[in-house]
Short mmCIF file of C-alpha atoms in Angstrom, two decimals:
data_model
loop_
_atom_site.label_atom_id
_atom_site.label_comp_id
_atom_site.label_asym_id
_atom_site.label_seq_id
_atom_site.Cartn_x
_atom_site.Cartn_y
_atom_site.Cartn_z
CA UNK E 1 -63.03 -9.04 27.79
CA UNK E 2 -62.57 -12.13 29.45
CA UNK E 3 -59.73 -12.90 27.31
CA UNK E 4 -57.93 -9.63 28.16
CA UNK E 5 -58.64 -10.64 31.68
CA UNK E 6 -57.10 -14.22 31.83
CA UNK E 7 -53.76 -12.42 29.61
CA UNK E 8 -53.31 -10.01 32.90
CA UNK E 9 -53.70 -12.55 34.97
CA UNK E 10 -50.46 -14.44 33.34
CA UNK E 11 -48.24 -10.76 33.38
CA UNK E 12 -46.67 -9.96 36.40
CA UNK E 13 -47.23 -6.48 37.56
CA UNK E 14 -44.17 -3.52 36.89
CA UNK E 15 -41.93 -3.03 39.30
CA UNK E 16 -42.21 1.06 40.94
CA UNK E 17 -38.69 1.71 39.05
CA UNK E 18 -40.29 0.47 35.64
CA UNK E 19 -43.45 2.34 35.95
CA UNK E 20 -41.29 5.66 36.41
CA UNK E 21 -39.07 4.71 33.63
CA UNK E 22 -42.36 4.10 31.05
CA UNK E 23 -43.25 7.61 32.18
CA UNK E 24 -40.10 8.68 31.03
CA UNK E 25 -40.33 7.25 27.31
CA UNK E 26 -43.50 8.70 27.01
CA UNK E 27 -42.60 12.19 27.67
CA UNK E 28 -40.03 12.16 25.54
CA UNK E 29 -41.60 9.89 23.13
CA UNK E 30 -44.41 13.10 23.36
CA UNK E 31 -42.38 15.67 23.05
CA UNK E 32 -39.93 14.46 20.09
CA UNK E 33 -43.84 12.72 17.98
CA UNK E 34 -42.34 9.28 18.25
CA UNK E 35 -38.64 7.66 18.14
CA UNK E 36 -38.34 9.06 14.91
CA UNK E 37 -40.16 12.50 14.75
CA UNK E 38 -38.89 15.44 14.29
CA UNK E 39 -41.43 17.52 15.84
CA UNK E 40 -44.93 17.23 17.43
CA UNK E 41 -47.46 15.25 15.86
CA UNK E 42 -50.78 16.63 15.11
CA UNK E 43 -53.71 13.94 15.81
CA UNK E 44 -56.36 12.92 13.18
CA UNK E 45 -59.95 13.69 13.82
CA UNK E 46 -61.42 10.65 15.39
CA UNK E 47 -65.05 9.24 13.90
CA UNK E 48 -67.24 7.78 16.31
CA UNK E 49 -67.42 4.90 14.53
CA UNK E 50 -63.69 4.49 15.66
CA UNK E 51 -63.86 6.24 18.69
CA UNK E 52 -63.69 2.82 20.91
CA UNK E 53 -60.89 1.45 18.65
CA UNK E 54 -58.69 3.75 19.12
CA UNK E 55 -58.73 3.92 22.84
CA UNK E 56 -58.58 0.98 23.49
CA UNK E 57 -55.47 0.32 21.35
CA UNK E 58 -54.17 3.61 23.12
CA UNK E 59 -54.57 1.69 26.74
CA UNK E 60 -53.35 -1.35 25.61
CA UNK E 61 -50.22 0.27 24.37
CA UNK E 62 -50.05 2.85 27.51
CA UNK E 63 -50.33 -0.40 29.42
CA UNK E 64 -47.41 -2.36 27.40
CA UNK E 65 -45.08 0.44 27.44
CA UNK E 66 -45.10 1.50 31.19
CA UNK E 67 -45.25 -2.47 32.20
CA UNK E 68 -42.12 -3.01 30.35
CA UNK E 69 -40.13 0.19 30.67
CA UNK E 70 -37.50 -0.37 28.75
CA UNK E 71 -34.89 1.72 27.13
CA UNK E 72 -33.67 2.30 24.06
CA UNK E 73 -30.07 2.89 23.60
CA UNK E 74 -28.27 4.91 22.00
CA UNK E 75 -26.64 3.29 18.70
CA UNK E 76 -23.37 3.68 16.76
CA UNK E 77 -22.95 3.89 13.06
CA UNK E 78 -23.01 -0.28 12.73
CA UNK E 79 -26.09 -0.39 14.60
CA UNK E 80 -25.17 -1.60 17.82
CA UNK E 81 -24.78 0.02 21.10
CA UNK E 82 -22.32 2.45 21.75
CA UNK E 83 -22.78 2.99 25.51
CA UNK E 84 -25.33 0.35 26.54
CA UNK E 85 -25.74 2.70 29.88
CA UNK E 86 -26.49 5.70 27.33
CA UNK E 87 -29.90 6.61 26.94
CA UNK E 88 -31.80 8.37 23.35
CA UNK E 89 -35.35 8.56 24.19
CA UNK E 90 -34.99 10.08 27.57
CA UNK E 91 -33.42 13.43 27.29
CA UNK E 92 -31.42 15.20 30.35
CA UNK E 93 -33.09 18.09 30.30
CA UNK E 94 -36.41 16.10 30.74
CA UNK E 95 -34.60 13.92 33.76
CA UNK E 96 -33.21 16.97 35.64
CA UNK E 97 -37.07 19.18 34.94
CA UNK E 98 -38.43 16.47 36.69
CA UNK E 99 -35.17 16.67 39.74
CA UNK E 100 -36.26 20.44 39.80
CA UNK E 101 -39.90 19.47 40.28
CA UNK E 102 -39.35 16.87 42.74
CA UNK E 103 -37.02 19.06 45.00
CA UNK E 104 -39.63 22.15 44.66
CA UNK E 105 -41.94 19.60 46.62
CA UNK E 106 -39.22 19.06 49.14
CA UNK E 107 -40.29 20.51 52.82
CA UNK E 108 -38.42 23.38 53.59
CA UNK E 109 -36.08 24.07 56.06
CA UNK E 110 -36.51 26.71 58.31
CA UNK E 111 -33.00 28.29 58.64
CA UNK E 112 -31.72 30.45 61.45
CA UNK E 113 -28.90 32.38 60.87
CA UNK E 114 -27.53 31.23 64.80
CA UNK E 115 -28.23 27.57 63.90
CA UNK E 116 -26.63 24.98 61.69
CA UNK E 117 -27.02 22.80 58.71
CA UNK E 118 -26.62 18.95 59.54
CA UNK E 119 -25.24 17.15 56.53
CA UNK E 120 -24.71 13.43 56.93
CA UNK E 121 -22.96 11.53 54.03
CA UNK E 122 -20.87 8.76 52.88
CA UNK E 123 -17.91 8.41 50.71
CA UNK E 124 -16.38 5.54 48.84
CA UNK E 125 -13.52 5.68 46.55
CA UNK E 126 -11.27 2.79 45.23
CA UNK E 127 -9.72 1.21 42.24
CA UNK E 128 -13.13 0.34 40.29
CA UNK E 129 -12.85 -1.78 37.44
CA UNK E 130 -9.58 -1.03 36.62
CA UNK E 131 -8.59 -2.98 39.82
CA UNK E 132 -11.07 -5.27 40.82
CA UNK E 133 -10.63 -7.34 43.78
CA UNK E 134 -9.21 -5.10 46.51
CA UNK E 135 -11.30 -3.25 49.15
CA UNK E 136 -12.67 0.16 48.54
CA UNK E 137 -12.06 2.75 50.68
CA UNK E 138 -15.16 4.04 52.90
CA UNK E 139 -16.24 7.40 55.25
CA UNK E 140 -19.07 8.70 57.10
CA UNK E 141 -18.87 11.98 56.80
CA UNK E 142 -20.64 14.59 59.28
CA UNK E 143 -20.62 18.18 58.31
CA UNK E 144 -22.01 21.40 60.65
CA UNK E 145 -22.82 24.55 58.41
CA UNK E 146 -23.15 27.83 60.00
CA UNK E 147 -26.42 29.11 58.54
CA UNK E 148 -24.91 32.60 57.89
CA UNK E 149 -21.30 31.36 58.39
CA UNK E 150 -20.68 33.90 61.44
CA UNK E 151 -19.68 30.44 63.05
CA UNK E 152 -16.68 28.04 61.59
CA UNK E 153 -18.11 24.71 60.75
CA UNK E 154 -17.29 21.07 62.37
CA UNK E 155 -16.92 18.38 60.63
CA UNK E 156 -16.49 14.77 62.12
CA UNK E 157 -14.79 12.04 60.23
CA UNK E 158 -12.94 8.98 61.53
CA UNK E 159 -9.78 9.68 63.39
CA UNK E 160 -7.62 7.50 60.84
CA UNK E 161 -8.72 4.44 58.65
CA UNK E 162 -7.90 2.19 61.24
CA UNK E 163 -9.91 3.39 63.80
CA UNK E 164 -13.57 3.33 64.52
CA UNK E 165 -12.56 6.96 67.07
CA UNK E 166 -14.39 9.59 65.27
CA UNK E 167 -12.54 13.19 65.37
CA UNK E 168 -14.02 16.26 65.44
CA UNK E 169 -12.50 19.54 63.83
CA UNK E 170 -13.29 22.95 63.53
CA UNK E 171 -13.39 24.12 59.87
CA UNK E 172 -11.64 27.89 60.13
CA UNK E 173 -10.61 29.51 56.99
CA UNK E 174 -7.71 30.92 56.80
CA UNK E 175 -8.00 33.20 53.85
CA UNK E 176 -11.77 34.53 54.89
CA UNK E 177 -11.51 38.41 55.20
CA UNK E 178 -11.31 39.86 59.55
CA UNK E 179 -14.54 42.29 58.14
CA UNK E 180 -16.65 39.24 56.43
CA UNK E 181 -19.93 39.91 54.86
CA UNK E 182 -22.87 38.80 56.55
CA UNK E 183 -24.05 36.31 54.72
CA UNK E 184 -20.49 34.70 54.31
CA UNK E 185 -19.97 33.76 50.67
CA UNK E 186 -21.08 29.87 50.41
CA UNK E 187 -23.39 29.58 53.55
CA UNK E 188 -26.44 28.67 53.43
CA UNK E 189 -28.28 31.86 53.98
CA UNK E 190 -25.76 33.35 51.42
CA UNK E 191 -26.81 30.85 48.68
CA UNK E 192 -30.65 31.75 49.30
CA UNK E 193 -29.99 35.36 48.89
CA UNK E 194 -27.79 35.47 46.00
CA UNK E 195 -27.80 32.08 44.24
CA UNK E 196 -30.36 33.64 41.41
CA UNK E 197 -27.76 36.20 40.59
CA UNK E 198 -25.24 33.96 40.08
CA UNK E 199 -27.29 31.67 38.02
CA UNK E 200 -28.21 34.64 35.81
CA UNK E 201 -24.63 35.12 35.04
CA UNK E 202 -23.71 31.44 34.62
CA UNK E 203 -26.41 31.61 32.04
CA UNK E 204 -24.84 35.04 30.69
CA UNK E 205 -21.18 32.77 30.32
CA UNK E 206 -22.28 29.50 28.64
CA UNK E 207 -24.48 31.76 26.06
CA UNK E 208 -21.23 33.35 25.11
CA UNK E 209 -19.94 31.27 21.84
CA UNK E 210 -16.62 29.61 22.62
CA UNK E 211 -16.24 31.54 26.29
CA UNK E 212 -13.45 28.61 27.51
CA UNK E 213 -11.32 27.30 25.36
CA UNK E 214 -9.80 24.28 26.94
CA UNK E 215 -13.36 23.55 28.42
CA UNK E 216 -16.52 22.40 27.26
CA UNK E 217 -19.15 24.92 27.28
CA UNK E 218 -20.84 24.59 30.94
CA UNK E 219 -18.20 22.83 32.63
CA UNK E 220 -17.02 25.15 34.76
CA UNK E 221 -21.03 25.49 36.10
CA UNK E 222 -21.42 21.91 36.00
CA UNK E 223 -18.33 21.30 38.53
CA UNK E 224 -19.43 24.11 40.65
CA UNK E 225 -22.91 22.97 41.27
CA UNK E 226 -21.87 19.40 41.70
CA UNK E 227 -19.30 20.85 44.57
CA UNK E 228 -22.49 22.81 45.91
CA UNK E 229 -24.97 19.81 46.04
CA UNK E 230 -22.29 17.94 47.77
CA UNK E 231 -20.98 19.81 50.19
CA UNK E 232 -24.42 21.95 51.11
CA UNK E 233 -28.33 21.41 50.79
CA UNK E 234 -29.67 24.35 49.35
CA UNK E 235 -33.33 25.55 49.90
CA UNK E 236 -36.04 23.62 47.76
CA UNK E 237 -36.54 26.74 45.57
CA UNK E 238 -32.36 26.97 45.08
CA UNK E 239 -31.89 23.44 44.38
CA UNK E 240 -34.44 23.40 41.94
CA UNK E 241 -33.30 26.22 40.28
CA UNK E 242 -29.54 24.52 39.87
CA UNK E 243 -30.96 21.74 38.54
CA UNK E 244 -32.91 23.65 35.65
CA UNK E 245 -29.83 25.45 34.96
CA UNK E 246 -28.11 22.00 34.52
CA UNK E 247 -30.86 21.39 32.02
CA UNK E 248 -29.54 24.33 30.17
CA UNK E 249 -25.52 23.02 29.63
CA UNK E 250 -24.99 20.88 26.65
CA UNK E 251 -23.75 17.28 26.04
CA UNK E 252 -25.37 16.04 29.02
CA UNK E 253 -26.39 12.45 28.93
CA UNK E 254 -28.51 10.37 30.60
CA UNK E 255 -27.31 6.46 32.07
CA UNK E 256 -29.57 4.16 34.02
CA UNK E 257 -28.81 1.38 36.57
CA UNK E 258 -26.27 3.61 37.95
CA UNK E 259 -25.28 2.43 41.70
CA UNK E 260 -24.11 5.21 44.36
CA UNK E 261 -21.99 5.17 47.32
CA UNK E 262 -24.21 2.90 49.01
CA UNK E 263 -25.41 0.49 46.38
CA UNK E 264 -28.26 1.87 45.80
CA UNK E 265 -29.27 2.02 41.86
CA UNK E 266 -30.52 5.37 40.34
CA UNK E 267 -30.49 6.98 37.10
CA UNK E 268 -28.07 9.66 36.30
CA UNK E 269 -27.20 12.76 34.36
CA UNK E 270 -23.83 12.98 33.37
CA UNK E 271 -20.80 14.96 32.11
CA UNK E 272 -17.49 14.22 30.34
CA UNK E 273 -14.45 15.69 30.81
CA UNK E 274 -11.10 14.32 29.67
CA UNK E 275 -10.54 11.45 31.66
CA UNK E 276 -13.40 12.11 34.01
CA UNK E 277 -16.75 11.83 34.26
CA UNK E 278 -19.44 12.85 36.78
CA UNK E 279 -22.77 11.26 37.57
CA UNK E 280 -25.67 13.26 39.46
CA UNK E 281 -27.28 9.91 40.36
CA UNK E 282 -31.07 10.65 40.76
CA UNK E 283 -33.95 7.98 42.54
CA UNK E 284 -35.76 6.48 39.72
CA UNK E 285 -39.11 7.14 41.23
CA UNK E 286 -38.88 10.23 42.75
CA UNK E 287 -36.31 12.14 41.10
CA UNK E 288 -34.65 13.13 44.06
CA UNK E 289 -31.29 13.57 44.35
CA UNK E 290 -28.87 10.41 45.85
CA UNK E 291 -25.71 11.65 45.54
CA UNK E 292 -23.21 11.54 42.98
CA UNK E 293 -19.77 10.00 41.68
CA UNK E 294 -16.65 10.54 39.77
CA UNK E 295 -15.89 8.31 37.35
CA UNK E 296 -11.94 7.89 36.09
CA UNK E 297 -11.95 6.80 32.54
CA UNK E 298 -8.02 6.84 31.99
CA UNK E 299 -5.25 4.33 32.75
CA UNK E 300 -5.50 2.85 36.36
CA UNK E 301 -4.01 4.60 39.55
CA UNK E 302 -0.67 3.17 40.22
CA UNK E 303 -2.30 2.81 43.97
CA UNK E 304 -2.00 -0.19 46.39
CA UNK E 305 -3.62 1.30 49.62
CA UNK E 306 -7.29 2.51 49.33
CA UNK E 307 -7.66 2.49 53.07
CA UNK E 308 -7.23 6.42 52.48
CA UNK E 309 -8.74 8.65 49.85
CA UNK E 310 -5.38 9.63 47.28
CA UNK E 311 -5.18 13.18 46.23
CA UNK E 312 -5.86 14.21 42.70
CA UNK E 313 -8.58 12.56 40.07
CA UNK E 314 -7.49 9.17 38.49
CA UNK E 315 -9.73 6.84 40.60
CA UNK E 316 -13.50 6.33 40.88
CA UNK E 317 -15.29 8.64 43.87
CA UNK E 318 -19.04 8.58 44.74
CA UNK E 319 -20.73 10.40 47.94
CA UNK E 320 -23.92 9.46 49.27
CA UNK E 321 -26.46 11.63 51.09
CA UNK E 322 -27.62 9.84 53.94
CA UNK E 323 -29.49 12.82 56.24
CA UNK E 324 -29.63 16.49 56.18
CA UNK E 325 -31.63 18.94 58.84
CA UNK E 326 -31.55 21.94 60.90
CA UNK E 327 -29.88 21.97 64.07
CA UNK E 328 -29.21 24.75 67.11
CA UNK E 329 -25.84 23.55 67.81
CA UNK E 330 -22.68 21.93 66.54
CA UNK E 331 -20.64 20.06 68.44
CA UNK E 332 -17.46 20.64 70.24
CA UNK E 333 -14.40 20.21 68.22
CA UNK E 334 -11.73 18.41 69.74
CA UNK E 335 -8.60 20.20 71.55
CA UNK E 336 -6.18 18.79 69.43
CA UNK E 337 -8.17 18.97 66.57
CA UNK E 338 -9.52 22.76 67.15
#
């Protein structure tokens, strides 16, 4: 005992982010009997004469495993890597479960349909790898939701990328019907009321074998949700929901040390497209959701000025959460912006 004493004494404790990442080997390590099961594992009867052996090789290893938290990646037919930001023994399903679980714990906001949703965010976009060196473009973004969307929202963004004057601007749509339904399609108090439905039918699509050809199955869903999460902050019970759906779509992957919008790392669930691929990015400890990114996988942008975000999809974009609340009021727009 005193051995196994002075050896603890010499190990550094694990960092919070590798504790929650040991947690995720072993569930999947659980689930899948080992890195090379098949299928659950059924345990020998233990004698008592083995009784203390065997647990205390189980806490040593328990110990070992979340201490180190490491990954194993996913290999290519030589052996090595293929993606050495892919995970195997985490699945996605298991990572976004545990998003659902963590945003069912969420408080809830109590929404008024004569109030607003506050969404604060930030967005970066810029050249990435593919032109390292110059600046990345940068936003704070601040977004009023009508609850029931009776009221057009405001959004306040800098004025132009050269000044620090934020402008304010009312958000009218121009195709929205005189005789709009109450909820209005999109709003918050909408999605709470028929966000299950929808899911249900989602579900109904993806099940359906080959339903879009020049798509992956899901993809549609999987863009749609990610255009939700960003641009809204569904109920507790709704976001947790999405993210079991996402469980549901296949070729999902899972990629650690992924950085949002503000630097901060988190692990993500991701999906390829073409040229494109987007990252939920996810708090390692919590499971809660930190934004998300675009990633541009084709040739590089022909594009010398990042001050402002380009139209289209062949750069790298990530959006960051930074607050979201209830409030009684939006603010005024501005009269040349209204």
């Amino acid at each position: 005992m005193n051995e196994l004493e002075e050896m603890c004494a010499l190990i550094s404790p694990p960092d919070e982010e590798a504790v929650a990442n040991g947690r995720l080997r072993l569930l999947a390590a659980a689930r899948s009997g080992g890195p090379q099961g098949t299928g659950r594992r059924r345990l020998r009867p233990v004698g008592p004469s083995r009784r203390g052996v065997v647990r205390g090789g189980a806490a040593a290893v328990l110990a070992a495993t979340v201490g180190v938290g490491v990954f194993v990646v996913q290999q290519n037919g030589g052996g090595g890597p293929s993606d050495p930001d892919v995970l195997k023994n985490v699945s996605a399903a298991e990572v976004l479960h545990r998003a659902a679980a963590a945003a069912r714990s969420d408080n809830e906001l109590t929404l008024r349909n004569d109030h607003y949703l506050y969404i604060k965010s930030v967005d970066s976009w810029g050249p990435g790898v593919y032109q390292p060196g110059q600046p990345k473009g940068h936003v704070v973004r601040e977004h009023w939701r009508s609850v029931d969307g009776s009221k057009p929202d405001v959004m306040r963004l800098p004025c132009s990328p050269e000044s620090a004057r934020s402008c304010t601007t009312s958000l009218v749509s121009e195709d929205a019907p005189e005789n709009q339904p109450s909820p209005a399609p999109g709003s918050p108090a909408w999605m709470l009321r028929d966000m299950p439905e929808k899911l249900r039918k989602w579900r109904a699509d993806i099940a359906r074998p080959n339903p879009r050809p020049t798509q992956s199955p899901g993809q549609l869903e999987w863009q749609e949700i990610g255009d939700i999460l960003r641009d809204n902050y569904p109920p507790p019970q709704i976001r947790a929901m999405l993210f079991e759906f996402l469980a549901e779509i296949p070729g999902v992957t899972v990629r650690q040390n992924v950085t949002d919008a503000l630097g901060r790392r988190g692990i993500a669930v991701s999906k390829t497209e073409g040229d494109n691929r987007t990252d939920l990015i996810l708090e390692p400890r919590t499971f809660r959701l930190l934004g998300q990114q675009q990633k541009y996988l084709g040739s590089p942008a022909p594009i010398k000025d990042w001050r402002r975000q380009p139209d289209g999809w062949n750069f790298d974009l990530a959006m960051s959460f930074l607050d979201a609340k209830v409030v009684k009021r939006a603010p005024t727009p501005d009269p040349e912006n209204s």
